[in-house]
Amino acid sequence: MERNPTRLLVVAALIRDGAGRLLLQRALPGKPHEGQWEFPGGKAENGETPRSALRREIAEELGLTVDGRAMVPSGFADQAGNGDLPAIVLILYDCPGWAGEPQSREGQAWGWFTPDEADALPLPAIDRALLEGIAKLGAPPYVAPSKRP
């Protein structure tokens, strides 16, 4: 059995504001999907659960606190490996319990977008698949952000 990972677990957050707009961020230069808009999140590190990885990534990148207990798996997408890059399995969590104001902690642009506005943005194929999945299922009922996750 091969000991090297053949796939990478990535987690992403579906965070909505009071108007139901989606929070997306733009990938930095030199990063995969450079210049494209993505659901915020990142790679799960060894020993992390998907929820703890997402909480860490959102705090590091955007300065938000998300409530891991309120997260609901809302979809997934995958991407085949390419050369030295492993295959990716991306899990999207609806994060109704969040607090704070988004900040650009790593220099990335971020913004709030309606689903139609998001659809018009340059998105990586894997994020576009998540967006299409959300549209097919219909957005979950909006829950106002909690004051204390």
PDB file of C-alpha atoms in Angstrom:
ATOM      1  CA  MET A   1       0.000   0.000   0.000  1.00  0.00           C
ATOM      2  CA  GLU A   2       1.320   3.441  -0.915  1.00  0.00           C
ATOM      3  CA  ARG A   3       2.117   5.669   2.044  1.00  0.00           C
ATOM      4  CA  ASN A   4       2.202   8.983   0.180  1.00  0.00           C
ATOM      5  CA  PRO A   5      -1.148  10.738  -0.095  1.00  0.00           C
ATOM      6  CA  THR A   6      -2.673  10.434  -3.524  1.00  0.00           C
ATOM      7  CA  ARG A   7      -5.334  13.002  -2.766  1.00  0.00           C
ATOM      8  CA  LEU A   8      -5.494  16.213  -0.803  1.00  0.00           C
ATOM      9  CA  LEU A   9      -8.397  17.026   1.527  1.00  0.00           C
ATOM     10  CA  VAL A  10      -9.473  20.642   1.158  1.00  0.00           C
ATOM     11  CA  VAL A  11     -12.303  22.332   3.049  1.00  0.00           C
ATOM     12  CA  ALA A  12     -14.273  25.425   2.079  1.00  0.00           C
ATOM     13  CA  ALA A  13     -16.847  27.622   3.779  1.00  0.00           C
ATOM     14  CA  LEU A  14     -20.235  28.743   2.555  1.00  0.00           C
ATOM     15  CA  ILE A  15     -20.550  31.989   4.511  1.00  0.00           C
ATOM     16  CA  ARG A  16     -23.470  34.302   3.795  1.00  0.00           C
ATOM     17  CA  ASP A  17     -24.260  37.801   4.998  1.00  0.00           C
ATOM     18  CA  GLY A  18     -27.643  39.131   6.100  1.00  0.00           C
ATOM     19  CA  ALA A  19     -28.668  39.634   2.464  1.00  0.00           C
ATOM     20  CA  GLY A  20     -27.762  36.036   1.566  1.00  0.00           C
ATOM     21  CA  ARG A  21     -24.686  37.043  -0.422  1.00  0.00           C
ATOM     22  CA  LEU A  22     -21.750  34.622  -0.569  1.00  0.00           C
ATOM     23  CA  LEU A  23     -18.306  35.447   0.795  1.00  0.00           C
ATOM     24  CA  LEU A  24     -15.611  34.683  -1.786  1.00  0.00           C
ATOM     25  CA  GLN A  25     -11.917  35.472  -1.875  1.00  0.00           C
ATOM     26  CA  ARG A  26      -9.474  35.888  -4.733  1.00  0.00           C
ATOM     27  CA  ALA A  27      -6.506  33.525  -4.912  1.00  0.00           C
ATOM     28  CA  LEU A  28      -3.167  35.273  -4.490  1.00  0.00           C
ATOM     29  CA  PRO A  29      -0.440  35.367  -7.148  1.00  0.00           C
ATOM     30  CA  GLY A  30       1.700  32.247  -7.050  1.00  0.00           C
ATOM     31  CA  LYS A  31      -1.101  30.148  -5.513  1.00  0.00           C
ATOM     32  CA  PRO A  32      -3.138  27.524  -7.329  1.00  0.00           C
ATOM     33  CA  HIS A  33      -6.055  29.226  -9.122  1.00  0.00           C
ATOM     34  CA  GLU A  34      -4.169  32.548  -9.046  1.00  0.00           C
ATOM     35  CA  GLY A  35      -6.492  35.511  -9.647  1.00  0.00           C
ATOM     36  CA  GLN A  36      -9.671  33.433  -9.552  1.00  0.00           C
ATOM     37  CA  TRP A  37     -12.426  33.742  -6.962  1.00  0.00           C
ATOM     38  CA  GLU A  38     -12.917  30.871  -4.516  1.00  0.00           C
ATOM     39  CA  PHE A  39     -14.894  29.848  -1.491  1.00  0.00           C
ATOM     40  CA  PRO A  40     -12.602  30.580   1.487  1.00  0.00           C
ATOM     41  CA  GLY A  41     -10.846  27.645   3.101  1.00  0.00           C
ATOM     42  CA  GLY A  42      -7.790  25.501   2.562  1.00  0.00           C
ATOM     43  CA  LYS A  43      -5.981  22.250   3.150  1.00  0.00           C
ATOM     44  CA  ALA A  44      -6.570  20.039   6.152  1.00  0.00           C
ATOM     45  CA  GLU A  45      -3.286  19.344   7.932  1.00  0.00           C
ATOM     46  CA  ASN A  46      -2.302  15.932   9.270  1.00  0.00           C
ATOM     47  CA  GLY A  47      -4.334  15.139  12.378  1.00  0.00           C
ATOM     48  CA  GLU A  48      -6.968  17.840  11.771  1.00  0.00           C
ATOM     49  CA  THR A  49     -10.617  17.082  11.337  1.00  0.00           C
ATOM     50  CA  PRO A  50     -12.234  18.864   8.385  1.00  0.00           C
ATOM     51  CA  ARG A  51     -14.170  21.158  10.751  1.00  0.00           C
ATOM     52  CA  SER A  52     -11.117  22.129  12.799  1.00  0.00           C
ATOM     53  CA  ALA A  53      -9.143  22.734   9.597  1.00  0.00           C
ATOM     54  CA  LEU A  54     -11.870  25.019   8.285  1.00  0.00           C
ATOM     55  CA  ARG A  55     -12.076  26.947  11.547  1.00  0.00           C
ATOM     56  CA  ARG A  56      -8.287  27.460  11.458  1.00  0.00           C
ATOM     57  CA  GLU A  57      -8.198  28.473   7.787  1.00  0.00           C
ATOM     58  CA  ILE A  58     -11.041  30.996   8.106  1.00  0.00           C
ATOM     59  CA  ALA A  59      -9.425  32.575  11.172  1.00  0.00           C
ATOM     60  CA  GLU A  60      -6.004  32.749   9.472  1.00  0.00           C
ATOM     61  CA  GLU A  61      -7.239  34.096   6.149  1.00  0.00           C
ATOM     62  CA  LEU A  62     -10.213  36.280   7.059  1.00  0.00           C
ATOM     63  CA  GLY A  63     -10.131  36.828  10.825  1.00  0.00           C
ATOM     64  CA  LEU A  64     -13.590  35.307  11.249  1.00  0.00           C
ATOM     65  CA  THR A  65     -14.657  32.844  13.909  1.00  0.00           C
ATOM     66  CA  VAL A  66     -16.854  30.003  12.701  1.00  0.00           C
ATOM     67  CA  ASP A  67     -18.778  27.656  14.958  1.00  0.00           C
ATOM     68  CA  GLY A  68     -17.732  24.092  14.138  1.00  0.00           C
ATOM     69  CA  ARG A  69     -20.864  22.699  15.809  1.00  0.00           C
ATOM     70  CA  ALA A  70     -23.112  24.697  13.468  1.00  0.00           C
ATOM     71  CA  MET A  71     -21.300  23.658  10.254  1.00  0.00           C
ATOM     72  CA  VAL A  72     -23.368  21.534   7.894  1.00  0.00           C
ATOM     73  CA  PRO A  73     -21.765  19.633   4.994  1.00  0.00           C
ATOM     74  CA  SER A  74     -23.330  21.179   1.896  1.00  0.00           C
ATOM     75  CA  GLY A  75     -21.498  19.603  -1.009  1.00  0.00           C
ATOM     76  CA  PHE A  76     -18.264  18.321  -2.358  1.00  0.00           C
ATOM     77  CA  ALA A  77     -16.275  18.415  -5.560  1.00  0.00           C
ATOM     78  CA  ASP A  78     -13.149  16.674  -6.737  1.00  0.00           C
ATOM     79  CA  GLN A  79     -10.371  17.350  -9.163  1.00  0.00           C
ATOM     80  CA  ALA A  80      -7.997  14.851 -10.739  1.00  0.00           C
ATOM     81  CA  GLY A  81      -4.297  15.112 -10.038  1.00  0.00           C
ATOM     82  CA  ASN A  82      -2.029  16.718 -12.594  1.00  0.00           C
ATOM     83  CA  GLY A  83       1.682  15.914 -12.803  1.00  0.00           C
ATOM     84  CA  ASP A  84       3.162  16.475  -9.345  1.00  0.00           C
ATOM     85  CA  LEU A  85      -0.133  17.827  -7.996  1.00  0.00           C
ATOM     86  CA  PRO A  86      -2.310  15.330  -6.111  1.00  0.00           C
ATOM     87  CA  ALA A  87      -6.001  14.866  -6.712  1.00  0.00           C
ATOM     88  CA  ILE A  88      -8.206  17.127  -4.574  1.00  0.00           C
ATOM     89  CA  VAL A  89     -11.348  16.293  -2.647  1.00  0.00           C
ATOM     90  CA  LEU A  90     -13.073  19.523  -1.580  1.00  0.00           C
ATOM     91  CA  ILE A  91     -15.788  19.515   1.089  1.00  0.00           C
ATOM     92  CA  LEU A  92     -18.036  22.575   1.347  1.00  0.00           C
ATOM     93  CA  TYR A  93     -19.556  23.364   4.743  1.00  0.00           C
ATOM     94  CA  ASP A  94     -22.418  25.780   5.245  1.00  0.00           C
ATOM     95  CA  CYS A  95     -21.257  27.971   8.153  1.00  0.00           C
ATOM     96  CA  PRO A  96     -24.305  29.756   9.574  1.00  0.00           C
ATOM     97  CA  GLY A  97     -22.598  30.339  12.924  1.00  0.00           C
ATOM     98  CA  TRP A  98     -19.891  32.903  12.263  1.00  0.00           C
ATOM     99  CA  ALA A  99     -18.771  36.134  13.881  1.00  0.00           C
ATOM    100  CA  GLY A 100     -16.508  39.049  13.069  1.00  0.00           C
ATOM    101  CA  GLU A 101     -15.831  41.258  10.081  1.00  0.00           C
ATOM    102  CA  PRO A 102     -13.857  39.813   7.158  1.00  0.00           C
ATOM    103  CA  GLN A 103     -10.284  41.064   6.935  1.00  0.00           C
ATOM    104  CA  SER A 104      -7.648  40.449   4.308  1.00  0.00           C
ATOM    105  CA  ARG A 105      -5.086  38.800   6.593  1.00  0.00           C
ATOM    106  CA  GLU A 106      -2.991  37.352   3.749  1.00  0.00           C
ATOM    107  CA  GLY A 107      -3.379  40.199   1.247  1.00  0.00           C
ATOM    108  CA  GLN A 108      -6.151  38.574  -0.784  1.00  0.00           C
ATOM    109  CA  ALA A 109      -9.190  40.431  -2.077  1.00  0.00           C
ATOM    110  CA  TRP A 110     -12.552  39.288  -0.770  1.00  0.00           C
ATOM    111  CA  GLY A 111     -16.140  40.302  -1.367  1.00  0.00           C
ATOM    112  CA  TRP A 112     -19.815  39.538  -0.917  1.00  0.00           C
ATOM    113  CA  PHE A 113     -21.584  38.318  -4.069  1.00  0.00           C
ATOM    114  CA  THR A 114     -25.078  37.219  -4.969  1.00  0.00           C
ATOM    115  CA  PRO A 115     -25.146  33.749  -6.530  1.00  0.00           C
ATOM    116  CA  ASP A 116     -25.651  35.357  -9.969  1.00  0.00           C
ATOM    117  CA  GLU A 117     -22.708  37.723  -9.428  1.00  0.00           C
ATOM    118  CA  ALA A 118     -20.561  34.804  -8.252  1.00  0.00           C
ATOM    119  CA  ASP A 119     -21.518  32.832 -11.356  1.00  0.00           C
ATOM    120  CA  ALA A 120     -20.172  35.663 -13.545  1.00  0.00           C
ATOM    121  CA  LEU A 121     -16.767  35.676 -11.790  1.00  0.00           C
ATOM    122  CA  PRO A 122     -13.727  33.707 -12.923  1.00  0.00           C
ATOM    123  CA  LEU A 123     -13.941  30.640 -10.671  1.00  0.00           C
ATOM    124  CA  PRO A 124     -11.780  27.515 -10.653  1.00  0.00           C
ATOM    125  CA  ALA A 125     -13.702  24.537 -12.052  1.00  0.00           C
ATOM    126  CA  ILE A 126     -13.856  22.907  -8.618  1.00  0.00           C
ATOM    127  CA  ASP A 127     -15.448  26.016  -7.033  1.00  0.00           C
ATOM    128  CA  ARG A 128     -17.818  26.414  -9.983  1.00  0.00           C
ATOM    129  CA  ALA A 129     -18.991  22.842  -9.357  1.00  0.00           C
ATOM    130  CA  LEU A 130     -19.725  23.774  -5.721  1.00  0.00           C
ATOM    131  CA  LEU A 131     -21.623  26.892  -6.797  1.00  0.00           C
ATOM    132  CA  GLU A 132     -23.677  24.872  -9.286  1.00  0.00           C
ATOM    133  CA  GLY A 133     -24.410  22.303  -6.584  1.00  0.00           C
ATOM    134  CA  ILE A 134     -25.679  25.030  -4.263  1.00  0.00           C
ATOM    135  CA  ALA A 135     -27.926  26.368  -7.035  1.00  0.00           C
ATOM    136  CA  LYS A 136     -29.344  22.906  -7.791  1.00  0.00           C
ATOM    137  CA  LEU A 137     -30.114  22.172  -4.161  1.00  0.00           C
ATOM    138  CA  GLY A 138     -31.291  25.664  -3.404  1.00  0.00           C
ATOM    139  CA  ALA A 139     -29.597  27.689  -0.718  1.00  0.00           C
ATOM    140  CA  PRO A 140     -30.214  26.399   2.792  1.00  0.00           C
ATOM    141  CA  PRO A 141     -32.411  28.689   4.880  1.00  0.00           C
ATOM    142  CA  TYR A 142     -30.445  31.698   6.039  1.00  0.00           C
ATOM    143  CA  VAL A 143     -29.502  31.757   9.704  1.00  0.00           C
ATOM    144  CA  ALA A 144     -28.189  35.035  11.080  1.00  0.00           C
ATOM    145  CA  PRO A 145     -24.558  34.944  12.205  1.00  0.00           C
ATOM    146  CA  SER A 146     -24.204  34.109  15.878  1.00  0.00           C
ATOM    147  CA  LYS A 147     -22.722  36.678  18.173  1.00  0.00           C
ATOM    148  CA  ARG A 148     -20.617  34.084  20.008  1.00  0.00           C
ATOM    149  CA  PRO A 149     -19.709  30.867  18.164  1.00  0.00           C
TER     150      PRO A 149
END
